[in-house]
PDB file of C-alpha atoms in Angstrom:
ATOM      1  CA  MET D   1      96.826  73.674 111.006  1.00 89.00           C
ATOM      2  CA  THR D   2      96.030  77.193 112.212  1.00 93.00           C
ATOM      3  CA  VAL D   3      98.084  79.893 113.879  1.00 93.00           C
ATOM      4  CA  ALA D   4      96.250  79.064 117.111  1.00 93.00           C
ATOM      5  CA  ASN D   5      97.491  75.469 116.880  1.00 90.00           C
ATOM      6  CA  ALA D   6     101.065  76.710 116.554  1.00 93.00           C
ATOM      7  CA  GLY D   7     100.708  79.223 119.395  1.00 92.00           C
ATOM      8  CA  GLU D   8     102.255  82.678 119.544  1.00 89.00           C
ATOM      9  CA  PHE D   9     105.850  81.610 120.040  1.00 90.00           C
ATOM     10  CA  GLY D  10     105.590  78.660 117.693  1.00 92.00           C
ATOM     11  CA  LEU D  11     104.269  81.014 115.002  1.00 92.00           C
ATOM     12  CA  ILE D  12     107.067  83.497 115.644  1.00 91.00           C
ATOM     13  CA  ALA D  13     109.655  80.733 115.356  1.00 91.00           C
ATOM     14  CA  ARG D  14     108.184  79.482 112.087  1.00 92.00           C
ATOM     15  CA  ILE D  15     108.116  82.995 110.616  1.00 93.00           C
ATOM     16  CA  THR D  16     111.587  84.086 111.680  1.00 92.00           C
ATOM     17  CA  ARG D  17     113.160  80.943 110.226  1.00 91.00           C
ATOM     18  CA  ARG D  18     111.952  82.090 106.809  1.00 91.00           C
ATOM     19  CA  LEU D  19     113.410  85.615 106.976  1.00 91.00           C
ATOM     20  CA  PRO D  20     116.892  86.203 105.540  1.00 89.00           C
ATOM     21  CA  ALA D  21     119.193  88.786 107.107  1.00 91.00           C
ATOM     22  CA  GLY D  22     120.097  91.935 105.216  1.00 94.00           C
ATOM     23  CA  PRO D  23     123.373  93.809 104.842  1.00 94.00           C
ATOM     24  CA  SER D  24     122.368  96.363 107.495  1.00 96.00           C
ATOM     25  CA  THR D  25     121.118  93.789 110.034  1.00 95.00           C
ATOM     26  CA  LEU D  26     123.438  93.660 113.044  1.00 95.00           C
ATOM     27  CA  LEU D  27     120.982  91.768 115.269  1.00 95.00           C
ATOM     28  CA  GLY D  28     117.838  90.259 113.814  1.00 93.00           C
ATOM     29  CA  PRO D  29     114.715  88.659 115.282  1.00 92.00           C
ATOM     30  CA  GLY D  30     114.917  86.820 118.594  1.00 88.00           C
ATOM     31  CA  ASP D  31     115.763  89.495 121.150  1.00 91.00           C
ATOM     32  CA  ASP D  32     113.814  92.336 122.763  1.00 92.00           C
ATOM     33  CA  ALA D  33     114.727  94.572 119.838  1.00 94.00           C
ATOM     34  CA  ALA D  34     116.713  94.408 116.626  1.00 94.00           C
ATOM     35  CA  VAL D  35     119.868  96.354 115.856  1.00 96.00           C
ATOM     36  CA  VAL D  36     120.266  97.905 112.415  1.00 96.00           C
ATOM     37  CA  ALA D  37     123.322  99.741 111.089  1.00 96.00           C
ATOM     38  CA  ALA D  38     122.782 103.457 110.459  1.00 94.00           C
ATOM     39  CA  PRO D  39     126.006 104.728 108.860  1.00 94.00           C
ATOM     40  CA  ASP D  40     124.459 108.135 108.144  1.00 95.00           C
ATOM     41  CA  ARG D  41     123.485 108.571 111.853  1.00 95.00           C
ATOM     42  CA  ARG D  42     120.034 109.621 110.643  1.00 97.00           C
ATOM     43  CA  VAL D  43     117.222 107.092 110.137  1.00 97.00           C
ATOM     44  CA  VAL D  44     114.382 107.542 107.675  1.00 98.00           C
ATOM     45  CA  VAL D  45     111.171 105.939 109.021  1.00 98.00           C
ATOM     46  CA  SER D  46     107.782 105.231 107.452  1.00 97.00           C
ATOM     47  CA  THR D  47     104.835 103.071 108.493  1.00 96.00           C
ATOM     48  CA  ASP D  48     101.735 101.729 106.784  1.00 94.00           C
ATOM     49  CA  VAL D  49      98.834  99.400 107.585  1.00 95.00           C
ATOM     50  CA  LEU D  50      97.062  96.872 105.354  1.00 95.00           C
ATOM     51  CA  VAL D  51      93.649  95.579 106.434  1.00 96.00           C
ATOM     52  CA  ASP D  52      92.014  92.454 105.031  1.00 94.00           C
ATOM     53  CA  GLY D  53      89.048  93.398 102.851  1.00 89.00           C
ATOM     54  CA  ARG D  54      90.153  97.014 102.633  1.00 89.00           C
ATOM     55  CA  HIS D  55      93.628  96.873 101.108  1.00 90.00           C
ATOM     56  CA  PHE D  56      93.732  93.266  99.905  1.00 91.00           C
ATOM     57  CA  ARG D  57      91.440  90.298  99.386  1.00 92.00           C
ATOM     58  CA  ARG D  58      92.567  86.779 100.109  1.00 92.00           C
ATOM     59  CA  ASP D  59      90.462  85.410  97.262  1.00 91.00           C
ATOM     60  CA  TRP D  60      92.357  87.674  94.832  1.00 93.00           C
ATOM     61  CA  SER D  61      95.886  87.449  96.207  1.00 94.00           C
ATOM     62  CA  THR D  62      98.075  84.771  97.715  1.00 96.00           C
ATOM     63  CA  ALA D  63      99.666  85.309 101.110  1.00 97.00           C
ATOM     64  CA  GLU D  64     103.002  85.784  99.353  1.00 97.00           C
ATOM     65  CA  ASP D  65     101.444  88.474  97.142  1.00 97.00           C
ATOM     66  CA  VAL D  66     100.173  90.282 100.227  1.00 97.00           C
ATOM     67  CA  GLY D  67     103.630  90.107 101.809  1.00 97.00           C
ATOM     68  CA  HIS D  68     105.235  91.651  98.742  1.00 97.00           C
ATOM     69  CA  ARG D  69     102.606  94.365  98.643  1.00 96.00           C
ATOM     70  CA  ALA D  70     102.829  95.197 102.356  1.00 97.00           C
ATOM     71  CA  ALA D  71     106.613  95.531 102.193  1.00 97.00           C
ATOM     72  CA  ALA D  72     106.581  97.501  98.940  1.00 97.00           C
ATOM     73  CA  ALA D  73     104.123 100.091 100.247  1.00 95.00           C
ATOM     74  CA  ASN D  74     106.579 101.047 102.977  1.00 96.00           C
ATOM     75  CA  LEU D  75     109.883 100.576 101.210  1.00 98.00           C
ATOM     76  CA  ALA D  76     108.682 102.854  98.401  1.00 98.00           C
ATOM     77  CA  ASP D  77     108.217 105.668 100.932  1.00 98.00           C
ATOM     78  CA  ILE D  78     111.845 105.271 102.002  1.00 98.00           C
ATOM     79  CA  ALA D  79     113.032 105.444  98.386  1.00 98.00           C
ATOM     80  CA  ALA D  80     110.851 108.522  97.831  1.00 98.00           C
ATOM     81  CA  MET D  81     112.907 110.372 100.458  1.00 98.00           C
ATOM     82  CA  GLY D  82     116.053 109.601  98.470  1.00 98.00           C
ATOM     83  CA  ALA D  83     117.109 106.990 101.008  1.00 98.00           C
ATOM     84  CA  VAL D  84     118.285 103.390 100.775  1.00 97.00           C
ATOM     85  CA  PRO D  85     115.956 100.895 102.531  1.00 98.00           C
ATOM     86  CA  THR D  86     117.641  98.975 105.348  1.00 98.00           C
ATOM     87  CA  ALA D  87     115.026  97.158 107.451  1.00 98.00           C
ATOM     88  CA  LEU D  88     111.382  96.379 108.141  1.00 97.00           C
ATOM     89  CA  VAL D  89     109.542  95.548 111.351  1.00 97.00           C
ATOM     90  CA  VAL D  90     106.134  93.922 110.997  1.00 97.00           C
ATOM     91  CA  ALA D  91     103.139  93.604 113.318  1.00 97.00           C
ATOM     92  CA  LEU D  92     100.685  90.856 112.392  1.00 97.00           C
ATOM     93  CA  CYS D  93      97.226  90.873 113.974  1.00 97.00           C
ATOM     94  CA  THR D  94      95.417  87.728 112.937  1.00 96.00           C
ATOM     95  CA  PRO D  95      92.274  85.705 113.619  1.00 96.00           C
ATOM     96  CA  PRO D  96      93.164  82.481 115.471  1.00 95.00           C
ATOM     97  CA  ASP D  97      91.771  80.351 112.641  1.00 95.00           C
ATOM     98  CA  LEU D  98      94.126  81.760 109.991  1.00 96.00           C
ATOM     99  CA  PRO D  99      95.850  78.815 108.292  1.00 95.00           C
ATOM    100  CA  LEU D 100      99.423  78.526 109.503  1.00 95.00           C
ATOM    101  CA  ASN D 101     100.798  78.160 105.990  1.00 95.00           C
ATOM    102  CA  TRP D 102      99.184  81.508 105.045  1.00 96.00           C
ATOM    103  CA  ALA D 103     101.214  83.273 107.739  1.00 96.00           C
ATOM    104  CA  GLU D 104     104.377  81.463 106.625  1.00 96.00           C
ATOM    105  CA  GLU D 105     103.858  82.432 102.989  1.00 97.00           C
ATOM    106  CA  LEU D 106     103.171  86.021 104.058  1.00 97.00           C
ATOM    107  CA  ALA D 107     106.607  86.007 105.692  1.00 97.00           C
ATOM    108  CA  ASP D 108     108.128  84.681 102.467  1.00 97.00           C
ATOM    109  CA  GLY D 109     106.651  87.589 100.528  1.00 97.00           C
ATOM    110  CA  LEU D 110     107.759  90.163 103.080  1.00 98.00           C
ATOM    111  CA  GLY D 111     111.284  88.792 103.150  1.00 97.00           C
ATOM    112  CA  ALA D 112     111.614  88.528  99.375  1.00 97.00           C
ATOM    113  CA  GLU D 113     110.381  92.075  98.736  1.00 98.00           C
ATOM    114  CA  ALA D 114     112.637  93.475 101.448  1.00 97.00           C
ATOM    115  CA  ALA D 115     115.605  91.630  99.940  1.00 97.00           C
ATOM    116  CA  SER D 116     114.832  93.053  96.482  1.00 97.00           C
ATOM    117  CA  ALA D 117     115.262  96.528  97.990  1.00 97.00           C
ATOM    118  CA  GLY D 118     118.451  95.555  99.861  1.00 96.00           C
ATOM    119  CA  ALA D 119     116.693  95.393 103.235  1.00 97.00           C
ATOM    120  CA  ALA D 120     115.485  92.696 105.651  1.00 97.00           C
ATOM    121  CA  VAL D 121     112.674  92.015 108.099  1.00 97.00           C
ATOM    122  CA  VAL D 122     114.345  92.354 111.515  1.00 97.00           C
ATOM    123  CA  GLY D 123     111.460  91.943 113.985  1.00 94.00           C
ATOM    124  CA  GLY D 124     107.879  92.765 114.873  1.00 94.00           C
ATOM    125  CA  ASP D 125     104.945  91.548 116.917  1.00 94.00           C
ATOM    126  CA  ILE D 126     101.987  89.172 116.710  1.00 94.00           C
ATOM    127  CA  SER D 127      98.544  89.481 118.245  1.00 94.00           C
ATOM    128  CA  SER D 128      95.122  87.910 117.966  1.00 95.00           C
ATOM    129  CA  SER D 129      92.508  90.044 116.229  1.00 96.00           C
ATOM    130  CA  PRO D 130      89.129  89.502 114.563  1.00 96.00           C
ATOM    131  CA  THR D 131      90.421  91.299 111.448  1.00 95.00           C
ATOM    132  CA  LEU D 132      93.630  90.300 109.682  1.00 96.00           C
ATOM    133  CA  THR D 133      95.850  93.392 109.798  1.00 97.00           C
ATOM    134  CA  ILE D 134      99.471  93.848 108.764  1.00 97.00           C
ATOM    135  CA  ALA D 135     101.354  96.906 110.015  1.00 97.00           C
ATOM    136  CA  VAL D 136     104.805  97.494 108.569  1.00 97.00           C
ATOM    137  CA  THR D 137     107.451 100.038 109.556  1.00 98.00           C
ATOM    138  CA  ALA D 138     110.358 100.622 107.186  1.00 98.00           C
ATOM    139  CA  LEU D 139     113.756 102.126 107.949  1.00 98.00           C
ATOM    140  CA  GLY D 140     116.259 103.684 105.579  1.00 98.00           C
ATOM    141  CA  ASP D 141     119.645 105.394 105.370  1.00 98.00           C
ATOM    142  CA  LEU D 142     120.376 108.654 103.527  1.00 98.00           C
ATOM    143  CA  ASP D 143     124.026 107.890 102.738  1.00 96.00           C
ATOM    144  CA  GLY D 144     125.041 111.399 103.751  1.00 97.00           C
ATOM    145  CA  ARG D 145     122.558 113.180 101.486  1.00 97.00           C
ATOM    146  CA  ALA D 146     119.805 115.589 102.445  1.00 97.00           C
ATOM    147  CA  PRO D 147     116.331 114.019 102.346  1.00 98.00           C
ATOM    148  CA  VAL D 148     114.247 114.858  99.289  1.00 98.00           C
ATOM    149  CA  THR D 149     110.978 116.245 100.652  1.00 98.00           C
ATOM    150  CA  ARG D 150     107.706 117.283  99.047  1.00 97.00           C
ATOM    151  CA  GLY D 151     108.371 120.961  99.613  1.00 97.00           C
ATOM    152  CA  GLY D 152     111.242 121.846  97.286  1.00 97.00           C
ATOM    153  CA  ALA D 153     109.692 122.047  93.802  1.00 98.00           C
ATOM    154  CA  ARG D 154     110.396 125.332  92.002  1.00 97.00           C
ATOM    155  CA  PRO D 155     108.768 127.025  88.999  1.00 97.00           C
ATOM    156  CA  GLY D 156     110.539 125.881  85.853  1.00 97.00           C
ATOM    157  CA  ASP D 157     111.370 122.420  87.203  1.00 98.00           C
ATOM    158  CA  VAL D 158     110.363 119.438  85.107  1.00 98.00           C
ATOM    159  CA  VAL D 159     108.143 116.697  86.536  1.00 98.00           C
ATOM    160  CA  ALA D 160     109.286 113.135  85.883  1.00 98.00           C
ATOM    161  CA  VAL D 161     108.098 109.653  86.814  1.00 98.00           C
ATOM    162  CA  ALA D 162     110.005 106.391  87.292  1.00 98.00           C
ATOM    163  CA  GLY D 163     108.040 103.136  87.350  1.00 97.00           C
ATOM    164  CA  ARG D 164     104.643 101.937  86.176  1.00 96.00           C
ATOM    165  CA  LEU D 165     101.450 103.965  86.381  1.00 97.00           C
ATOM    166  CA  GLY D 166      97.865 102.756  86.150  1.00 96.00           C
ATOM    167  CA  HIS D 167      98.622  99.043  86.031  1.00 97.00           C
ATOM    168  CA  ALA D 168      97.501  98.247  89.593  1.00 96.00           C
ATOM    169  CA  ALA D 169      94.338 100.330  89.255  1.00 96.00           C
ATOM    170  CA  ALA D 170      93.511  98.613  85.976  1.00 97.00           C
ATOM    171  CA  GLY D 171      94.089  95.222  87.591  1.00 96.00           C
ATOM    172  CA  TYR D 172      91.812  96.172  90.467  1.00 95.00           C
ATOM    173  CA  THR D 173      89.037  97.137  88.038  1.00 96.00           C
ATOM    174  CA  VAL D 174      89.493  93.902  86.117  1.00 96.00           C
ATOM    175  CA  LEU D 175      89.229  91.848  89.327  1.00 95.00           C
ATOM    176  CA  CYS D 176      86.186  93.810  90.491  1.00 93.00           C
ATOM    177  CA  ARG D 177      84.430  92.943  87.229  1.00 93.00           C
ATOM    178  CA  GLY D 178      85.052  89.246  87.867  1.00 91.00           C
ATOM    179  CA  PHE D 179      87.893  88.703  85.377  1.00 91.00           C
ATOM    180  CA  ARG D 180      91.442  87.428  85.894  1.00 88.00           C
ATOM    181  CA  THR D 181      93.097  88.740  82.727  1.00 90.00           C
ATOM    182  CA  PRO D 182      95.062  90.555  81.321  1.00 93.00           C
ATOM    183  CA  LYS D 183      97.588  88.899  83.626  1.00 94.00           C
ATOM    184  CA  ILE D 184     100.041  91.811  83.540  1.00 95.00           C
ATOM    185  CA  LEU D 185      97.378  94.124  85.016  1.00 96.00           C
ATOM    186  CA  VAL D 186      96.044  91.674  87.598  1.00 96.00           C
ATOM    187  CA  ASP D 187      99.570  90.795  88.722  1.00 96.00           C
ATOM    188  CA  ALA D 188     100.369  94.505  89.063  1.00 96.00           C
ATOM    189  CA  HIS D 189      97.528  94.857  91.573  1.00 95.00           C
ATOM    190  CA  ARG D 190      98.825  91.858  93.497  1.00 95.00           C
ATOM    191  CA  ARG D 191     102.540  92.777  93.510  1.00 95.00           C
ATOM    192  CA  PRO D 192     103.913  96.253  92.758  1.00 94.00           C
ATOM    193  CA  GLU D 193     107.191  96.655  90.892  1.00 96.00           C
ATOM    194  CA  VAL D 194     108.850  99.506  92.768  1.00 97.00           C
ATOM    195  CA  PRO D 195     111.900 101.281  91.268  1.00 97.00           C
ATOM    196  CA  TYR D 196     113.709 101.401  94.611  1.00 98.00           C
ATOM    197  CA  ARG D 197     117.061 102.475  93.184  1.00 97.00           C
ATOM    198  CA  ALA D 198     115.480 105.422  91.389  1.00 98.00           C
ATOM    199  CA  GLY D 199     114.924 107.195  94.717  1.00 98.00           C
ATOM    200  CA  PRO D 200     118.573 107.548  95.778  1.00 98.00           C
ATOM    201  CA  GLU D 201     119.420 108.128  92.119  1.00 98.00           C
ATOM    202  CA  ALA D 202     117.040 111.099  91.996  1.00 98.00           C
ATOM    203  CA  ALA D 203     118.613 112.541  95.131  1.00 98.00           C
ATOM    204  CA  VAL D 204     122.072 112.346  93.551  1.00 98.00           C
ATOM    205  CA  LEU D 205     120.720 113.983  90.381  1.00 98.00           C
ATOM    206  CA  GLY D 206     119.443 116.942  92.410  1.00 98.00           C
ATOM    207  CA  ALA D 207     115.730 116.241  92.639  1.00 98.00           C
ATOM    208  CA  THR D 208     113.983 119.184  94.285  1.00 98.00           C
ATOM    209  CA  ALA D 209     110.937 117.220  95.475  1.00 98.00           C
ATOM    210  CA  MET D 210     109.805 113.605  95.340  1.00 98.00           C
ATOM    211  CA  ILE D 211     106.899 111.382  96.355  1.00 98.00           C
ATOM    212  CA  ASP D 212     105.765 107.763  96.174  1.00 97.00           C
ATOM    213  CA  VAL D 213     102.726 107.417  93.905  1.00 97.00           C
ATOM    214  CA  SER D 214     100.509 105.344  96.178  1.00 94.00           C
ATOM    215  CA  ASP D 215      97.179 107.184  95.928  1.00 94.00           C
ATOM    216  CA  GLY D 216      97.298 108.287  92.276  1.00 95.00           C
ATOM    217  CA  LEU D 217      99.630 110.581  90.351  1.00 97.00           C
ATOM    218  CA  LEU D 218      97.347 113.622  90.440  1.00 97.00           C
ATOM    219  CA  ALA D 219      96.651 113.277  94.161  1.00 95.00           C
ATOM    220  CA  ASP D 220     100.274 112.700  95.089  1.00 97.00           C
ATOM    221  CA  LEU D 221     101.618 115.488  92.888  1.00 97.00           C
ATOM    222  CA  GLY D 222      98.982 117.605  94.606  1.00 96.00           C
ATOM    223  CA  HIS D 223     100.877 117.039  97.862  1.00 97.00           C
ATOM    224  CA  ILE D 224     104.047 118.332  96.210  1.00 98.00           C
ATOM    225  CA  ALA D 225     102.203 121.336  94.788  1.00 97.00           C
ATOM    226  CA  THR D 226     100.731 122.203  98.187  1.00 96.00           C
ATOM    227  CA  ALA D 227     103.957 121.686 100.127  1.00 97.00           C
ATOM    228  CA  SER D 228     105.980 123.668  97.571  1.00 97.00           C
ATOM    229  CA  GLY D 229     103.438 126.434  96.922  1.00 96.00           C
ATOM    230  CA  VAL D 230     103.428 125.828  93.161  1.00 97.00           C
ATOM    231  CA  ALA D 231     101.204 124.554  90.379  1.00 97.00           C
ATOM    232  CA  ILE D 232     101.984 121.518  88.245  1.00 98.00           C
ATOM    233  CA  ASP D 233     100.779 120.939  84.705  1.00 97.00           C
ATOM    234  CA  LEU D 234     101.068 117.508  83.085  1.00 98.00           C
ATOM    235  CA  ARG D 235     101.008 116.726  79.367  1.00 97.00           C
ATOM    236  CA  ARG D 236      98.648 113.884  78.564  1.00 96.00           C
ATOM    237  CA  GLU D 237     100.515 113.008  75.362  1.00 96.00           C
ATOM    238  CA  THR D 238     103.668 112.104  77.300  1.00 97.00           C
ATOM    239  CA  PHE D 239     102.081 109.118  79.046  1.00 96.00           C
ATOM    240  CA  PRO D 240     102.528 105.855  77.127  1.00 94.00           C
ATOM    241  CA  LEU D 241      99.366 103.756  76.997  1.00 94.00           C
ATOM    242  CA  PRO D 242     100.209 100.017  76.916  1.00 94.00           C
ATOM    243  CA  GLY D 243      98.165  98.001  74.445  1.00 94.00           C
ATOM    244  CA  GLN D 244      96.748  95.609  77.048  1.00 95.00           C
ATOM    245  CA  MET D 245      95.623  98.538  79.176  1.00 96.00           C
ATOM    246  CA  ARG D 246      93.987 100.180  76.165  1.00 96.00           C
ATOM    247  CA  ASP D 247      92.211  96.952  75.245  1.00 96.00           C
ATOM    248  CA  ALA D 248      91.033  96.323  78.828  1.00 96.00           C
ATOM    249  CA  ALA D 249      89.723  99.881  79.093  1.00 96.00           C
ATOM    250  CA  ALA D 250      87.787  99.530  75.847  1.00 96.00           C
ATOM    251  CA  ALA D 251      86.289  96.214  76.978  1.00 95.00           C
ATOM    252  CA  LEU D 252      85.299  97.599  80.384  1.00 95.00           C
ATOM    253  CA  GLY D 253      84.122 101.019  79.195  1.00 95.00           C
ATOM    254  CA  VAL D 254      86.761 102.923  81.199  1.00 95.00           C
ATOM    255  CA  ASP D 255      88.903 105.911  80.230  1.00 96.00           C
ATOM    256  CA  PRO D 256      92.412 104.396  80.584  1.00 96.00           C
ATOM    257  CA  TYR D 257      93.835 107.785  81.582  1.00 96.00           C
ATOM    258  CA  THR D 258      91.749 107.551  84.740  1.00 96.00           C
ATOM    259  CA  TRP D 259      93.920 104.575  85.681  1.00 97.00           C
ATOM    260  CA  LEU D 260      97.144 106.293  84.618  1.00 97.00           C
ATOM    261  CA  LEU D 261      96.487 109.613  86.337  1.00 97.00           C
ATOM    262  CA  SER D 262      94.278 108.705  89.306  1.00 95.00           C
ATOM    263  CA  GLY D 263      95.045 105.060  90.029  1.00 94.00           C
ATOM    264  CA  GLY D 264      97.229 104.165  92.988  1.00 90.00           C
ATOM    265  CA  ASP D 265      99.204 101.199  94.338  1.00 93.00           C
ATOM    266  CA  ASP D 266     101.834 100.980  91.596  1.00 95.00           C
ATOM    267  CA  HIS D 267     104.289 102.835  93.860  1.00 97.00           C
ATOM    268  CA  ALA D 268     106.078 104.619  91.059  1.00 98.00           C
ATOM    269  CA  LEU D 269     108.216 107.583  92.082  1.00 98.00           C
ATOM    270  CA  ALA D 270     107.362 111.105  90.932  1.00 98.00           C
ATOM    271  CA  ALA D 271     109.950 113.860  91.274  1.00 98.00           C
ATOM    272  CA  THR D 272     110.746 117.375  90.177  1.00 98.00           C
ATOM    273  CA  PHE D 273     114.154 118.303  88.780  1.00 98.00           C
ATOM    274  CA  PRO D 274     115.841 121.471  87.522  1.00 98.00           C
ATOM    275  CA  ALA D 275     115.035 121.805  83.813  1.00 97.00           C
ATOM    276  CA  ASP D 276     118.629 121.241  82.688  1.00 96.00           C
ATOM    277  CA  THR D 277     119.022 117.895  84.542  1.00 98.00           C
ATOM    278  CA  ASP D 278     120.242 115.065  82.318  1.00 97.00           C
ATOM    279  CA  LEU D 279     117.823 112.365  83.403  1.00 98.00           C
ATOM    280  CA  PRO D 280     118.475 108.632  82.912  1.00 97.00           C
ATOM    281  CA  GLU D 281     116.145 106.703  80.611  1.00 96.00           C
ATOM    282  CA  ARG D 282     114.059 105.301  83.474  1.00 97.00           C
ATOM    283  CA  TRP D 283     112.791 108.830  84.278  1.00 98.00           C
ATOM    284  CA  LEU D 284     109.970 109.948  81.975  1.00 98.00           C
ATOM    285  CA  VAL D 285     109.347 113.705  81.844  1.00 98.00           C
ATOM    286  CA  VAL D 286     105.579 114.265  81.997  1.00 98.00           C
ATOM    287  CA  GLY D 287     105.097 117.921  82.925  1.00 98.00           C
ATOM    288  CA  GLN D 288     106.381 121.141  84.413  1.00 98.00           C
ATOM    289  CA  VAL D 289     106.218 123.089  87.656  1.00 98.00           C
ATOM    290  CA  GLN D 290     104.626 126.524  87.322  1.00 96.00           C
ATOM    291  CA  ASP D 291     104.407 129.621  89.466  1.00 93.00           C
ATOM    292  CA  SER D 292     100.933 130.057  90.919  1.00 88.00           C
ATOM    293  CA  ALA D 293      99.220 131.655  93.890  1.00 81.00           C
ATOM    294  CA  MET D 294      96.959 128.593  94.093  1.00 87.00           C
ATOM    295  CA  PRO D 295      98.622 125.146  94.252  1.00 89.00           C
ATOM    296  CA  ALA D 296      96.980 122.804  91.766  1.00 92.00           C
ATOM    297  CA  VAL D 297      97.678 119.945  89.391  1.00 96.00           C
ATOM    298  CA  THR D 298      96.249 120.141  85.900  1.00 96.00           C
ATOM    299  CA  VAL D 299      96.475 118.112  82.697  1.00 97.00           C
ATOM    300  CA  ASP D 300      97.026 120.183  79.564  1.00 96.00           C
ATOM    301  CA  GLY D 301      95.959 123.211  81.560  1.00 94.00           C
ATOM    302  CA  ARG D 302      92.654 121.752  82.750  1.00 94.00           C
ATOM    303  CA  VAL D 303      91.352 119.954  85.822  1.00 92.00           C
ATOM    304  CA  PHE D 304      91.187 116.237  85.068  1.00 89.00           C
ATOM    305  CA  GLY D 305      87.962 114.336  85.784  1.00 73.00           C
ATOM    306  CA  ASP D 306      86.102 115.357  88.905  1.00 63.00           C
ATOM    307  CA  GLY D 307      89.190 116.977  90.416  1.00 55.00           C
ATOM    308  CA  THR D 308      89.524 114.516  93.329  1.00 57.00           C
ATOM    309  CA  GLY D 309      92.446 112.793  91.627  1.00 55.00           C
ATOM    310  CA  GLY D 310      92.972 109.603  93.636  1.00 56.00           C
ATOM    311  CA  TRP D 311      92.458 107.366  96.635  1.00 51.00           C
ATOM    312  CA  ASP D 312      91.143 108.590  99.974  1.00 53.00           C
ATOM    313  CA  HIS D 313      90.666 106.083 102.815  1.00 51.00           C
ATOM    314  CA  PHE D 314      87.585 107.907 104.093  1.00 45.00           C
ATOM    315  CA  ARG D 315      85.794 108.456 100.792  1.00 53.00           C
TER     316      ARG D 315
END
């Protein structure tokens, strides 16, 4: 059975039945618009688009995997502002011949990932399209705190990371070479593990700048460096290199630090903190913010690789 067999409103009904409500949901799917609690009276908003064949492949990932990934990409942006995720709205543009169960399992993944962040899918839209496209908008609440932007890093701050780095990029390389193992790397490409609670935690700890590592650590720290008018130097020795990543890199002839430093889609959080901040164990200090007339990100004082540092949709 396809989505065309179910029809627009039949598909909507099937999807919404699978979506649990969240603690901030005052009025969920089924009306002209949803109503979401905003205790802070400010709403943090982010949006992202995933396109079949560009951001995911259906022969590599299940529909549920894609749902998790689509939700995580947006919810991580909310956490990176120091906010608590509250809700998602999703637009699904799909070919008419998409199997109905694929759309239902996509909803399962979206709902489960939202719930893991304390949020819920509260509405969206559906349209026919020749290319399967999933557009997600995430909302969040600041709990009375100032947002943590990219522009507050100061010379002398430490740079720290919470979450995995390089796993998704390694998994992508493994899949591109026609393999399906190591499972931990392949699964990381399919479903990120986002440290959602680390974002608000960083805000409470006094983070001066923060960003979601979606395009690669070097590229994303480059946004902080540019916005803050500083330079950032990372220490290669501080990055742990998991054994399975080391082994996969050796087998594939890849420098594993390319995955760690330039690979995206893990959605770790990178932040800068005053040097005397007592950071919890989940935050790994990997470098320092430096004064510089030219914003840049270096590794042990040098430009890493070709200097591009990460993902660019138009490269």
